[in-house]
Coordinates of C-alpha atoms in Angstrom, one line a residue:
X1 CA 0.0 0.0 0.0
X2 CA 1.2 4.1 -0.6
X3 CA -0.8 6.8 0.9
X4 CA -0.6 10.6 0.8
X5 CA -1.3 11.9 4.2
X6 CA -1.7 15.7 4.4
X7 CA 0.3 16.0 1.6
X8 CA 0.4 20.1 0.3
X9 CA 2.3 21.1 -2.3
X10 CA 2.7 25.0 -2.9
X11 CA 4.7 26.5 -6.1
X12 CA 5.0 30.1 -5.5
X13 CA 2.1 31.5 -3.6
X14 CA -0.4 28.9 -5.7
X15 CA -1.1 25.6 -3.4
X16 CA -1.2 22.5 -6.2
X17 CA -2.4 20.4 -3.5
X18 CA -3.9 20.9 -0.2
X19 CA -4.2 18.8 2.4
X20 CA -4.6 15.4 0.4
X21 CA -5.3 12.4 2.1
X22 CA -6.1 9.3 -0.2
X23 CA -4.3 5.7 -0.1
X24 CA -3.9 2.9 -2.9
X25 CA -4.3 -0.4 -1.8
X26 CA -3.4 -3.6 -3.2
X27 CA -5.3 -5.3 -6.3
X28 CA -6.7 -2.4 -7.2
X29 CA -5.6 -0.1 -10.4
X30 CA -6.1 3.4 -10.0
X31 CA -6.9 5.8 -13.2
X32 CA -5.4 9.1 -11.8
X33 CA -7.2 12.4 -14.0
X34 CA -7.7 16.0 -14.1
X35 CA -7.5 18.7 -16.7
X36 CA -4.2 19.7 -18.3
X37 CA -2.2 21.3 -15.2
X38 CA -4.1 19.9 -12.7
X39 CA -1.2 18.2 -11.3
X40 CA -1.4 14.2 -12.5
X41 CA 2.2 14.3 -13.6
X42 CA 3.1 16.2 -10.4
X43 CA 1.5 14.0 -8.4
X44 CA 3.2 10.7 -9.5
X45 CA 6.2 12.3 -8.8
X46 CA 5.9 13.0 -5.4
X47 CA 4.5 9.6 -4.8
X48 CA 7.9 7.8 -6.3
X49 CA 9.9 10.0 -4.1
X50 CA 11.1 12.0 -6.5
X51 CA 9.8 15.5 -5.6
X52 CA 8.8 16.9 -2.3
X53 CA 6.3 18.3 -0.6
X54 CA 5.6 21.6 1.6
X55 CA 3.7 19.4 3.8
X56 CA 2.5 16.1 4.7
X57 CA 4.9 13.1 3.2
X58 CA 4.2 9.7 1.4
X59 CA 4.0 6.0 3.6
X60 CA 4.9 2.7 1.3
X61 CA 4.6 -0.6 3.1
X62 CA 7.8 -1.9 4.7
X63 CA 9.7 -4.1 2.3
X64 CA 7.5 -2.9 -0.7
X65 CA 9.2 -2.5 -3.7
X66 CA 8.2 0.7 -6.0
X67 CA 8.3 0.7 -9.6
X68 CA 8.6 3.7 -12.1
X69 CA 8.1 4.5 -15.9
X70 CA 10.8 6.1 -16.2
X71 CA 10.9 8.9 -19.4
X72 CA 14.4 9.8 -20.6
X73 CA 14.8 7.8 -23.5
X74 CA 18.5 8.4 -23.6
X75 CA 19.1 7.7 -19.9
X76 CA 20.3 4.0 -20.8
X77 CA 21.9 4.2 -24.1
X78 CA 25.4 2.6 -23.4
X79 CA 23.2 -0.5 -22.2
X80 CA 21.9 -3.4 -23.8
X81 CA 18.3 -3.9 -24.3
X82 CA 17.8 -7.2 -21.3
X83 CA 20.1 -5.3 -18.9
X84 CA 18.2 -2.1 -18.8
X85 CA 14.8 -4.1 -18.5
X86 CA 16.2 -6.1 -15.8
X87 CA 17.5 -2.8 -14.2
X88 CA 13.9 -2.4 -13.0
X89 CA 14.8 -4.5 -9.9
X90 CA 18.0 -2.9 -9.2
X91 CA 19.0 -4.9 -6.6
X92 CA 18.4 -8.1 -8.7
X93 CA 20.5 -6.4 -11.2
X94 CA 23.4 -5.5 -8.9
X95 CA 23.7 -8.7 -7.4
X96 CA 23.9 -10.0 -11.2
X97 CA 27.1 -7.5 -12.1
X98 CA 28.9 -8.3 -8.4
X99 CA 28.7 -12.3 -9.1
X100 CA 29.8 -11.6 -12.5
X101 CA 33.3 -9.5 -11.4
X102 CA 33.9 -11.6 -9.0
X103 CA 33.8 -14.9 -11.1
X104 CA 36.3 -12.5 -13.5
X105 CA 38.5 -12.7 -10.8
X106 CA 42.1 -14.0 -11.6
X107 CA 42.7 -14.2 -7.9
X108 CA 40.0 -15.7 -6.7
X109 CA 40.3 -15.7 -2.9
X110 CA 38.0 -17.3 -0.4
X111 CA 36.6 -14.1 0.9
X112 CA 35.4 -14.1 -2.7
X113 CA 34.2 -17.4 -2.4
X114 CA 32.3 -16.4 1.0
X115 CA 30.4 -13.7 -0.6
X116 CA 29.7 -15.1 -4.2
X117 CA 27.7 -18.1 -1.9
X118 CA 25.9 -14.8 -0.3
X119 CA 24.6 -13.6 -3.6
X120 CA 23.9 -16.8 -5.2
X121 CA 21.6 -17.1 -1.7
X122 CA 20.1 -14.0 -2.7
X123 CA 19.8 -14.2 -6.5
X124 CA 17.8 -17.6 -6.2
X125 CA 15.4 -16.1 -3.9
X126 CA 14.8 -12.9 -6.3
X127 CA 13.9 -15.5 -9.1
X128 CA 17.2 -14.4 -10.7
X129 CA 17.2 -17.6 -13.1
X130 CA 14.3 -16.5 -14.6
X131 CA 15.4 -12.7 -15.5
X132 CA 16.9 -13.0 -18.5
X133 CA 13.5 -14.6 -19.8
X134 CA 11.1 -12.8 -17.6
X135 CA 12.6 -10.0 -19.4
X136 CA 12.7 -11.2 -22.9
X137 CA 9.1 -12.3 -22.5
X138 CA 8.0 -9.0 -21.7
X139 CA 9.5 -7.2 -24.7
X140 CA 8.5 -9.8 -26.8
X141 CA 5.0 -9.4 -25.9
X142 CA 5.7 -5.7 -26.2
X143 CA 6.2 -6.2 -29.5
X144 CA 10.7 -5.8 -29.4
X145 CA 11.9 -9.1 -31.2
X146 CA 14.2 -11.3 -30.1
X147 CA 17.1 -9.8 -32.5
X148 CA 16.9 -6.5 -30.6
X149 CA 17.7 -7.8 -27.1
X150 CA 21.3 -7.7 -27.1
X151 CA 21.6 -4.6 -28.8
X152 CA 22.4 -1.1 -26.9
X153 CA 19.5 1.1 -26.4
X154 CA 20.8 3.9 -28.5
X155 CA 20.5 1.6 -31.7
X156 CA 16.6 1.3 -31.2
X157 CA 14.5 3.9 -32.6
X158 CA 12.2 6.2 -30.4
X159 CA 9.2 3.9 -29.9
X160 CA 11.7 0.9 -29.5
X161 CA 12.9 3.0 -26.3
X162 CA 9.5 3.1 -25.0
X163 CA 8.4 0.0 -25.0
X164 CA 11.7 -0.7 -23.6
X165 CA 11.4 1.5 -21.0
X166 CA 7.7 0.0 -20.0
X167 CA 9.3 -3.4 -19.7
X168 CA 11.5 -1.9 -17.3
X169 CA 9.0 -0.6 -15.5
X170 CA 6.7 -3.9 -15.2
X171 CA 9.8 -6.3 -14.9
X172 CA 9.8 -8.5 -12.0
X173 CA 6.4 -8.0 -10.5
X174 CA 6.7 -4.6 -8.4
X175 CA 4.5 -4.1 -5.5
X176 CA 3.8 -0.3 -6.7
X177 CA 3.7 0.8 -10.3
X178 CA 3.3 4.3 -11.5
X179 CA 2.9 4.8 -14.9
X180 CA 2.4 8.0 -16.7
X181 CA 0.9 7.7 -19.7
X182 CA 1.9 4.6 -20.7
X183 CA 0.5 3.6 -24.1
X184 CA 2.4 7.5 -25.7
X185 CA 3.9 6.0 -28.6
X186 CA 2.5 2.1 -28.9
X187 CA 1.4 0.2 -31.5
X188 CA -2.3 -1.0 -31.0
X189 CA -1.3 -4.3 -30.5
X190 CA 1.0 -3.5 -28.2
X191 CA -1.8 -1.4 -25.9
X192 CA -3.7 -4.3 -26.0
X193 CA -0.7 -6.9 -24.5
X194 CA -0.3 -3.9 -21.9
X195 CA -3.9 -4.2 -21.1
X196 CA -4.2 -7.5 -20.6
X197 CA -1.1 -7.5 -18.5
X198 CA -2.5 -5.0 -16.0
X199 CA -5.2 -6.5 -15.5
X200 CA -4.0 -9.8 -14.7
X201 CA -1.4 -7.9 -12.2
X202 CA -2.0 -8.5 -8.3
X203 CA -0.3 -5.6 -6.9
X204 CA -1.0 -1.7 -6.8
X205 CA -0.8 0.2 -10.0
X206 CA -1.5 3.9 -10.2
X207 CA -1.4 5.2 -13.7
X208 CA -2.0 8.5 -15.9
X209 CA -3.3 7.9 -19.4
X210 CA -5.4 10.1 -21.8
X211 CA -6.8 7.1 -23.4
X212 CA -10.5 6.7 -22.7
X213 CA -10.8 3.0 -23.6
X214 CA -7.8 2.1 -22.0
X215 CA -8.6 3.5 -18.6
X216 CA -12.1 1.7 -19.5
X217 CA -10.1 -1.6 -19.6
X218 CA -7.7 -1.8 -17.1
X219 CA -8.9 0.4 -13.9
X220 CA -10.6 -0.6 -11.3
X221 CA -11.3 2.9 -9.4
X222 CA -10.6 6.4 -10.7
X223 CA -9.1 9.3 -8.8
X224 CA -10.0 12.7 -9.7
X225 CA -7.6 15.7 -9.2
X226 CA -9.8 18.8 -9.3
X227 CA -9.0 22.1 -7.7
X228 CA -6.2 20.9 -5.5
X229 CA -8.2 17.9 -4.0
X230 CA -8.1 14.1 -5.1
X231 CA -11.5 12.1 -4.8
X232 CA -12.1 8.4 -5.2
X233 CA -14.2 6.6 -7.3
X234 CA -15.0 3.0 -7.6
X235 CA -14.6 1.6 -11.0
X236 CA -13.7 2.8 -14.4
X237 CA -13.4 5.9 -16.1
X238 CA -17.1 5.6 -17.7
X239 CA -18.2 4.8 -14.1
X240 CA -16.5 8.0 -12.5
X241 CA -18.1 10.3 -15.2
X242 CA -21.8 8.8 -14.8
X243 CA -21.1 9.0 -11.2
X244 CA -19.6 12.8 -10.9
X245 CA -22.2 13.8 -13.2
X246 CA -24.8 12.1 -10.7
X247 CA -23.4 14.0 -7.3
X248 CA -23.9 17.5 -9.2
X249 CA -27.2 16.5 -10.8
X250 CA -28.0 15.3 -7.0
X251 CA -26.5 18.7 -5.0
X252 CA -28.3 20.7 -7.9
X253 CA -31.7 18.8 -6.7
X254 CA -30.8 19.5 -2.9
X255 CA -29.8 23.0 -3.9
X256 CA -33.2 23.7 -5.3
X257 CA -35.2 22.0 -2.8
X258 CA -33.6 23.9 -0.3
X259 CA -34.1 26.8 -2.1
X260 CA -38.0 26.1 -2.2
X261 CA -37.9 25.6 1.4
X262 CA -36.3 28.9 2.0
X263 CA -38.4 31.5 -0.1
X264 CA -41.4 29.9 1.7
X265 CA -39.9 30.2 5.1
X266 CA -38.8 33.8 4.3
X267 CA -42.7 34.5 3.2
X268 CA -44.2 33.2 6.0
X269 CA -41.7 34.9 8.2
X270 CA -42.9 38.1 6.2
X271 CA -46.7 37.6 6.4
X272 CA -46.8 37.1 9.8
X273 CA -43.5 38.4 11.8
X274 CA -45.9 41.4 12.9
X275 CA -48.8 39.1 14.2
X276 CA -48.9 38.6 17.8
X277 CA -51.1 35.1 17.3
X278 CA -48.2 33.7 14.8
X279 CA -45.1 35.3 16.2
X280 CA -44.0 32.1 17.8
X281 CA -44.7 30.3 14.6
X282 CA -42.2 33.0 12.8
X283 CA -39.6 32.9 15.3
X284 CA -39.5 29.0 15.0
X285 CA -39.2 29.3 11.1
X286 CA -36.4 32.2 11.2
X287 CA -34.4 29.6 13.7
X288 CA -35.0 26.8 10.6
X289 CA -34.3 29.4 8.2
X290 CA -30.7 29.7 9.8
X291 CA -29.8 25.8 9.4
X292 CA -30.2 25.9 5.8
X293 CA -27.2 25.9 4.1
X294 CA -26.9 25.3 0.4
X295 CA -24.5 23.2 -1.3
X296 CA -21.0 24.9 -2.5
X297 CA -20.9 23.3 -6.0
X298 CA -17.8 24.4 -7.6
X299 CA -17.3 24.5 -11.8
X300 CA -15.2 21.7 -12.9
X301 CA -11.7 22.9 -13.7
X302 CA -12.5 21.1 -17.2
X303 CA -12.7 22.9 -19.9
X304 CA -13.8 21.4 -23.2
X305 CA -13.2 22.7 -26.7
X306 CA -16.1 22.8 -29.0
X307 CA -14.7 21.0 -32.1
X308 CA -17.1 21.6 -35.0
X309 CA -15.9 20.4 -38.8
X310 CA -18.0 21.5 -41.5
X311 CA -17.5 21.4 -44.9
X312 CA -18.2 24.4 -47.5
X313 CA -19.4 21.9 -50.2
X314 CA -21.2 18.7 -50.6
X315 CA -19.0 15.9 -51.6
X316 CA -19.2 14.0 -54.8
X317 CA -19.4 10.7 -55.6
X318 CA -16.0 10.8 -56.9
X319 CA -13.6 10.4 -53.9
X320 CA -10.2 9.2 -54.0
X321 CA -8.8 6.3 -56.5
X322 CA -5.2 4.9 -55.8
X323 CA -4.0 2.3 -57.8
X324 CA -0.9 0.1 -57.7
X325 CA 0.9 2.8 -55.3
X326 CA 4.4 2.1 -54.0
X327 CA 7.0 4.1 -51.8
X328 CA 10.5 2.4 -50.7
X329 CA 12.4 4.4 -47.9
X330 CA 16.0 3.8 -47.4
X331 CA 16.0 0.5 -49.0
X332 CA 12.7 -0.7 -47.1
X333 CA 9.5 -0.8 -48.9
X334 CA 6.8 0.8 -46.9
X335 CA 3.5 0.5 -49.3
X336 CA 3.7 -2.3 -51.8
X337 CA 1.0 -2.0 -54.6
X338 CA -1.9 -0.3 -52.6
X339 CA -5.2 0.2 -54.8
X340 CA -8.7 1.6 -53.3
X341 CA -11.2 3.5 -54.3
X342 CA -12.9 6.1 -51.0
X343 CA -16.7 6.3 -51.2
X344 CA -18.2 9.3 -50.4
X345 CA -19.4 8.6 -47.0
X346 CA -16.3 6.3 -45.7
X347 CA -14.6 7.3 -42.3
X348 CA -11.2 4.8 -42.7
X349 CA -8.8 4.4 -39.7
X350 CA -5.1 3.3 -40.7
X351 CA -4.4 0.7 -38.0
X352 CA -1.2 -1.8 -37.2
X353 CA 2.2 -1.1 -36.4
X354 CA 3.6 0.4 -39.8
X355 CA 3.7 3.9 -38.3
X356 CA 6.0 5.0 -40.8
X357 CA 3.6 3.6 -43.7
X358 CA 0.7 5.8 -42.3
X359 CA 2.7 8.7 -42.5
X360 CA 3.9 8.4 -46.1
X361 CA 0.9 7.5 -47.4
X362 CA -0.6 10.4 -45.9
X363 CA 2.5 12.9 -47.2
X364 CA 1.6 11.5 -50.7
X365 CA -1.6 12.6 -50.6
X366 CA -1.1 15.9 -49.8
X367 CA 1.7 16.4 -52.6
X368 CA 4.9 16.6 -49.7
X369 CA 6.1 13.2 -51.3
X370 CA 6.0 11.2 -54.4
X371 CA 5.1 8.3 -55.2
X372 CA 8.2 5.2 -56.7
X373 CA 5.1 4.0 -58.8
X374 CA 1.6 4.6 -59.4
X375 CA -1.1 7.1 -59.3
X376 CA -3.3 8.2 -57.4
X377 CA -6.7 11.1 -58.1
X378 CA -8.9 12.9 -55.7
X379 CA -12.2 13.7 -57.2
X380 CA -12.8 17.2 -58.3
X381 CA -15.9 17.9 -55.6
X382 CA -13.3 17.5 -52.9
X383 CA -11.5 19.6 -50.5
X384 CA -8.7 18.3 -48.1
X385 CA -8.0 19.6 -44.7
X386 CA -4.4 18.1 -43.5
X387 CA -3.3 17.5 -39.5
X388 CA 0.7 16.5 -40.1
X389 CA 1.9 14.2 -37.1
X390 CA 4.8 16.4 -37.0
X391 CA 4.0 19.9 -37.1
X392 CA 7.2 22.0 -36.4
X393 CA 7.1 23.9 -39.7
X394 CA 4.2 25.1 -39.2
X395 CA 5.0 26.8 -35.9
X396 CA 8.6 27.9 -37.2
X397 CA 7.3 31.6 -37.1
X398 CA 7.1 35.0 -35.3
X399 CA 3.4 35.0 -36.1
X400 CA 1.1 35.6 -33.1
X401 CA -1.8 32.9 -33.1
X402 CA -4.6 35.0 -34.2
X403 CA -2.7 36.2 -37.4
X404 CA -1.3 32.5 -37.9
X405 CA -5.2 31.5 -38.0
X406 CA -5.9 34.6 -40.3
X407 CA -3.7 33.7 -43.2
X408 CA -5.5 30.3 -43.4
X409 CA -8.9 32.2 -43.8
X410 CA -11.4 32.8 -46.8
X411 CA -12.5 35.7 -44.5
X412 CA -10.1 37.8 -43.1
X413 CA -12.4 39.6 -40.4
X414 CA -10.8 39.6 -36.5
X415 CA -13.7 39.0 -35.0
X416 CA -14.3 36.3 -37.6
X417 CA -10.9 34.5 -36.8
X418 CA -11.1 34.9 -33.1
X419 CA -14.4 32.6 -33.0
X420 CA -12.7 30.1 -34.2
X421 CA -9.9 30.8 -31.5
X422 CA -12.7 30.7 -29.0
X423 CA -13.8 27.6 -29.6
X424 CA -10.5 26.3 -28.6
X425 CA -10.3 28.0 -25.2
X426 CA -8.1 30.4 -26.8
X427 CA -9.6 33.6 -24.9
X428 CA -8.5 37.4 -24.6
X429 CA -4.9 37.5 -24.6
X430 CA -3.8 34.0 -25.9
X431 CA -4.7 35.3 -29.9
X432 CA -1.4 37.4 -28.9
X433 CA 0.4 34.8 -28.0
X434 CA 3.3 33.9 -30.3
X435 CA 2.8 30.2 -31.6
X436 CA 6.6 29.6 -31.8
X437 CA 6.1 29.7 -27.8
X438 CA 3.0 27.2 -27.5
X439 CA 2.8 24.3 -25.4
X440 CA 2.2 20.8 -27.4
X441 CA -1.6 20.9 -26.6
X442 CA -2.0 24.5 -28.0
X443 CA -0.1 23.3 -30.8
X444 CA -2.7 20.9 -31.5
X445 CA -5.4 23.1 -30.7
X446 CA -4.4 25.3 -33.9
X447 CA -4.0 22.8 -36.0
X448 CA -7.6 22.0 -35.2
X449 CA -8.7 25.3 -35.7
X450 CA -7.0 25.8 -38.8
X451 CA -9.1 22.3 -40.5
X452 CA -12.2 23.8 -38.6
X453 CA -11.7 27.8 -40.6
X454 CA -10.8 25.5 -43.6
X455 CA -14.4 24.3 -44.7
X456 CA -12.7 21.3 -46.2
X457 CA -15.2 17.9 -47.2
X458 CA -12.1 15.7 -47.0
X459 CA -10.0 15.5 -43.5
X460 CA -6.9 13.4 -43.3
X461 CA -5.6 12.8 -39.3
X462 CA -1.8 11.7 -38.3
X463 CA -2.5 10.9 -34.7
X464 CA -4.5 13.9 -33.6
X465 CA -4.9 13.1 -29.5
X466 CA -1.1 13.2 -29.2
X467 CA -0.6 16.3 -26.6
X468 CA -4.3 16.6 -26.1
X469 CA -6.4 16.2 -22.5
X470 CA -8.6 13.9 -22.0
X471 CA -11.5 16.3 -22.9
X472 CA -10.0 17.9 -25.8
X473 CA -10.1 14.7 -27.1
X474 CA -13.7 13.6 -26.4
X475 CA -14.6 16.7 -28.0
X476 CA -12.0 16.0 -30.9
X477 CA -13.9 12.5 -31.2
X478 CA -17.5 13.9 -31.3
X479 CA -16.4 16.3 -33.7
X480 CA -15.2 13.1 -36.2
X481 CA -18.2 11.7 -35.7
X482 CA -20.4 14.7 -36.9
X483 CA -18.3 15.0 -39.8
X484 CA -20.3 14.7 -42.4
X485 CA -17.5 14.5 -45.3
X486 CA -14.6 11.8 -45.5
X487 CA -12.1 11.1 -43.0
X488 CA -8.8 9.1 -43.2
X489 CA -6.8 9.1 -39.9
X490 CA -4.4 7.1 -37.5
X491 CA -4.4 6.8 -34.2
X492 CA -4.2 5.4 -31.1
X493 CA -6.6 5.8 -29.1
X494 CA -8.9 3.0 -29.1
X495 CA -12.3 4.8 -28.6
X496 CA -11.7 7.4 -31.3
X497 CA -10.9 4.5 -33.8
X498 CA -13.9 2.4 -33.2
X499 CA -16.8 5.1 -33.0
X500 CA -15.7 7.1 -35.8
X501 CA -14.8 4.6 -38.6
X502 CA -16.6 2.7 -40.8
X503 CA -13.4 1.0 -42.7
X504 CA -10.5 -0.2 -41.4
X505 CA -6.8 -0.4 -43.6
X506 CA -4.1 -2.0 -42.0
X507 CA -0.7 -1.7 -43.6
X508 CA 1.3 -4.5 -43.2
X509 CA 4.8 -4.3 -42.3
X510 CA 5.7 -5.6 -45.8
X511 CA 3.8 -2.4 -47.6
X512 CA 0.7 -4.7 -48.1
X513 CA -2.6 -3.3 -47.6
X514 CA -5.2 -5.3 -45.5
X515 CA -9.0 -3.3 -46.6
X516 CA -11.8 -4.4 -44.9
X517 CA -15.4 -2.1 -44.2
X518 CA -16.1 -3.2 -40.7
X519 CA -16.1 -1.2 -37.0
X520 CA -12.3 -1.5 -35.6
X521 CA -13.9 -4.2 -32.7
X522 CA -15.0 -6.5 -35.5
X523 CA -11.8 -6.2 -37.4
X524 CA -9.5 -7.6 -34.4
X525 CA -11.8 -10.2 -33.7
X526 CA -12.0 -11.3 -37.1
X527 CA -10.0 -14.6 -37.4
X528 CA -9.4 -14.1 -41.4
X529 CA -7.5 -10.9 -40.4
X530 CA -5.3 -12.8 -38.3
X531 CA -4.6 -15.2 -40.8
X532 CA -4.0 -12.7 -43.7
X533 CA -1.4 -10.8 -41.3
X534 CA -0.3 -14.6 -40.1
X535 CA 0.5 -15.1 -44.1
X536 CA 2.0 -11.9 -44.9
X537 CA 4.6 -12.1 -42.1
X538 CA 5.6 -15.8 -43.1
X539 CA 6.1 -14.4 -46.6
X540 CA 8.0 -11.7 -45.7
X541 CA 10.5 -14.3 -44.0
X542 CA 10.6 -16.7 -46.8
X543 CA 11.2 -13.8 -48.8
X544 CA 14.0 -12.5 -46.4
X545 CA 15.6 -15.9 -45.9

């Protein structure tokens, strides 16, 4: 068990925390929200130890171990892949590298001898016969192959790291996990063996994710950070919403009952204060009138955007065509033949693992790349609105955000512009702000403002809920919804993927494309999907051998 008790946490005259009290027991996995600077982040860290507070301090079970997902991906780059997972019980670790430098030993004396039998003692009871596969099965299941396991760190790419780093974390079943926002930068598949493995996990796990679905799956209460307090909630993140939204509903009720009984005890106490034959009637209700004391319902510190696409024209029938489309990228061939046709009312989600597939296809749409071979047409009715995954260009400016908006803009009106702005909680002084100077989320935020001003029928999405809040992206996902033109998008949030499309393409690893009109849910359950992917993978290592 860890518990916060009294635990206040001041920066600058602003308290972040006050007073909390709350403690996370075992077998239990604890979704910890709040809005974007509520303090989540914060939070975890003084719970690891690794910031302090003004007052109050954190307790741990005696003899608990604590575990960490750790995020500087460079931290462990001189170290192979199994040793930096099985760093995640350092102690099991160091006792590894001490047997192994004194068994180096030239002179190998029997003080040496003495204390080699010591940690052998120890190592057995850590399980330490088992690390190197413990490890290797959790980065297999994570989706790192076995090839990659010896390697050093710095010669995996950026979401290799992660999923590194997360194996780390897990390895050698901690009695505290903290995980903030664990599923940033994983594969679908890879979500899902995270998923399964926390809820199969016996111990305490406190985590910070923005993924709806995922916090769906996986926790079993949900603790809300909301003006400097934390309150429980038992069960998942769809339970804590019905049952916040039921407490206001409720003290709204009581409010207003309370408010009935007061306007007729202040009538009463008007009609008759001045009548002799009902002033002890009066006096009785003026002493009730003073016990009533109405609810203090604060405002959520939530704010959500209001995320509203529509299009300037009606789309045709005439979508998209692509026919017999390949790209190869230093030597590796990312999209392999691809031919589709869009209809007019298809929503399609780019699923899988071949992140770098999604985005060149994407690029090659909008004219930033060509094509090795083939063609591709977009029908003349259409219109395309474009969210880049990486959007540093675009942001490469002195331009303050209102006149960054402005230059994407039939109309050029302020007040025009600013609405737009407003929609995105960007209010008063932020349309001054420079957007060389925004924060990831804001970043985002324009982009989505800029697809919003642009009226377009078609929208293409490169992961769109990276940087965004929890609410943002509820409002970004009813927005997709509502769409009525044609979307093509990645991402990886779970939720988004299966309410907004209506056709799934998976790019296989080889360039293939899998196409199939189904709901995302339906797709992974599909057993001839599994196959097909089963297939291409055994060709690609026929192929390869």
């Amino acid at each position: 068990m860890i518990s916060a008790n009294n635990v206040t946490l001041r920066v600058g005259k602003k308290a972040l925390f006050e007073d909390v009290n709350i403690k996370f027991t075992e077998g239990n996995c604890y979704g910890l929200i709040g809005a974007n600077g509520a303090g989540k982040s914060t939070f975890l860290k003084i719970l690891s130890g690794k910031l302090d507070t003004t007052n109050g301090d954190i307790s741990i079970t005696p003899g608990q171990r604590l575990s960490v997902l750790e995020q500087d991906h460079f931290k462990y780059d001189e170290y192979a892949v199994l040793d930096t997972v099985i760093m995640g019980n350092q102690r099991l670790y160091d006792i590894m590298k001490e047997k192994e430098a004194i068994y180096a030993k030239e002179d190998f004396t029997e003080a040496d001898g003495i204390r080699a039998s010591e940690l052998e003692g120890e190592f057995a009871e850590m399980n330490g016969w088992e690390a190197e596969s413990d490890a290797a099965q959790l980065l297999n299941g994570l989706g790192i192959d076995t090839e990659l396991h010896y390697k050093l760190m710095k010669d995996l790419n950026g979401s290799e790291k992660v999923k590194v780093l997360l194996a780390k974390a897990l390895f050698g079943n901690p009695d505290i996990l903290l995980l903030d926002e664990p599923t940033n930068h994983l594969d679908l598949a890879a979500i899902e063996w995270l998923e399964e493995f926390l809820i199969e996990f016996p111990n305490t796990v406190i985590v910070v994710s923005h993924d709806r679905y995922f916090l769906n799956k996986v926790c079993t209460q949900i603790a809300d950070i909301d003006y400097g307090k934390i309150q429980l909630y038992a069960g998942n993140y769809d339970f804590w919403y019905e049952s916040s939204q039921l407490m206001i509903r409720q003290m709204k009720e009581a409010n207003k009952k309370k408010e009935e009984k007061i306007k007729e005890l202040q009538e009463f106490i008007s009609r008759f204060s001045a009548n002799a034959s009902k002033s002890k009637q009066a006096t009785s209700r003026k002493r009730a009138l003073e016990k009533i004391e109405l609810d203090t319902i604060k405002p959520s510190s939530r704010k959500y955007p209001y995320i509203d696409f529509r299009p300037n024209r009606e789309i045709g029938n005439e979508v998209l065509f692509v026919e017999n489309l390949s790209k190869t990228i230093d030597g590796v061939k990312v999209l392999d033949d691809l031919t589709f046709t869009l209809n007019h009312n298809d929503k399609v989600a780019f699923v899988g693992g071949n992140e770098l597939a999604k985005t060149v296809f994407f690029q090659i749409l909008m004219g930033e790349m060509e094509p090795d071979s083939g063609r591709f047409k977009w029908g003349v009715t259409t219109s395309r609105a474009y969210f880049p995954k990486d959007s540093t260009k675009e942001f490469d400016n002195d331009l303050i955000i209102a006149d960054w908006l402005t230059q994407y803009s039939e109309i050029k009106d302020v007040t025009y512009v600013r609405g737009f702005l407003g929609r995105m909680l960007f209010a008063g002084d932020d349309g001054v702000k420079k957007v060389k100077v925004l924060s990831g989320g804001e970043k985002v935020r324009c982009l989505l403002s800029k697809m919003m001003i642009s009226g377009a029928n078609v929208l293409i999405f490169d992961e769109p809920t990276n940087h965004l809040d929890m609410e943002s992206i509820s409002s970004l996902n009813t927005g997709m919804m509502k769409f009525p033109g044609v979307i093509l998008f990645s991402s990886h949030d779970h939720q988004l993927v299966e309410t907004t499309a209506n056709r799934i393409m998976e790019i296989l690893p080889n360039g293939k494309l899998i196409d199939k009109i189904t709901t995302y849910d339906e797709y992974l359950a599909s057993d001839e999907m599994a196959r097909k992917r089963q297939i291409y993978t055994m060709d690609d290592k026929l192929e390869d051998n």
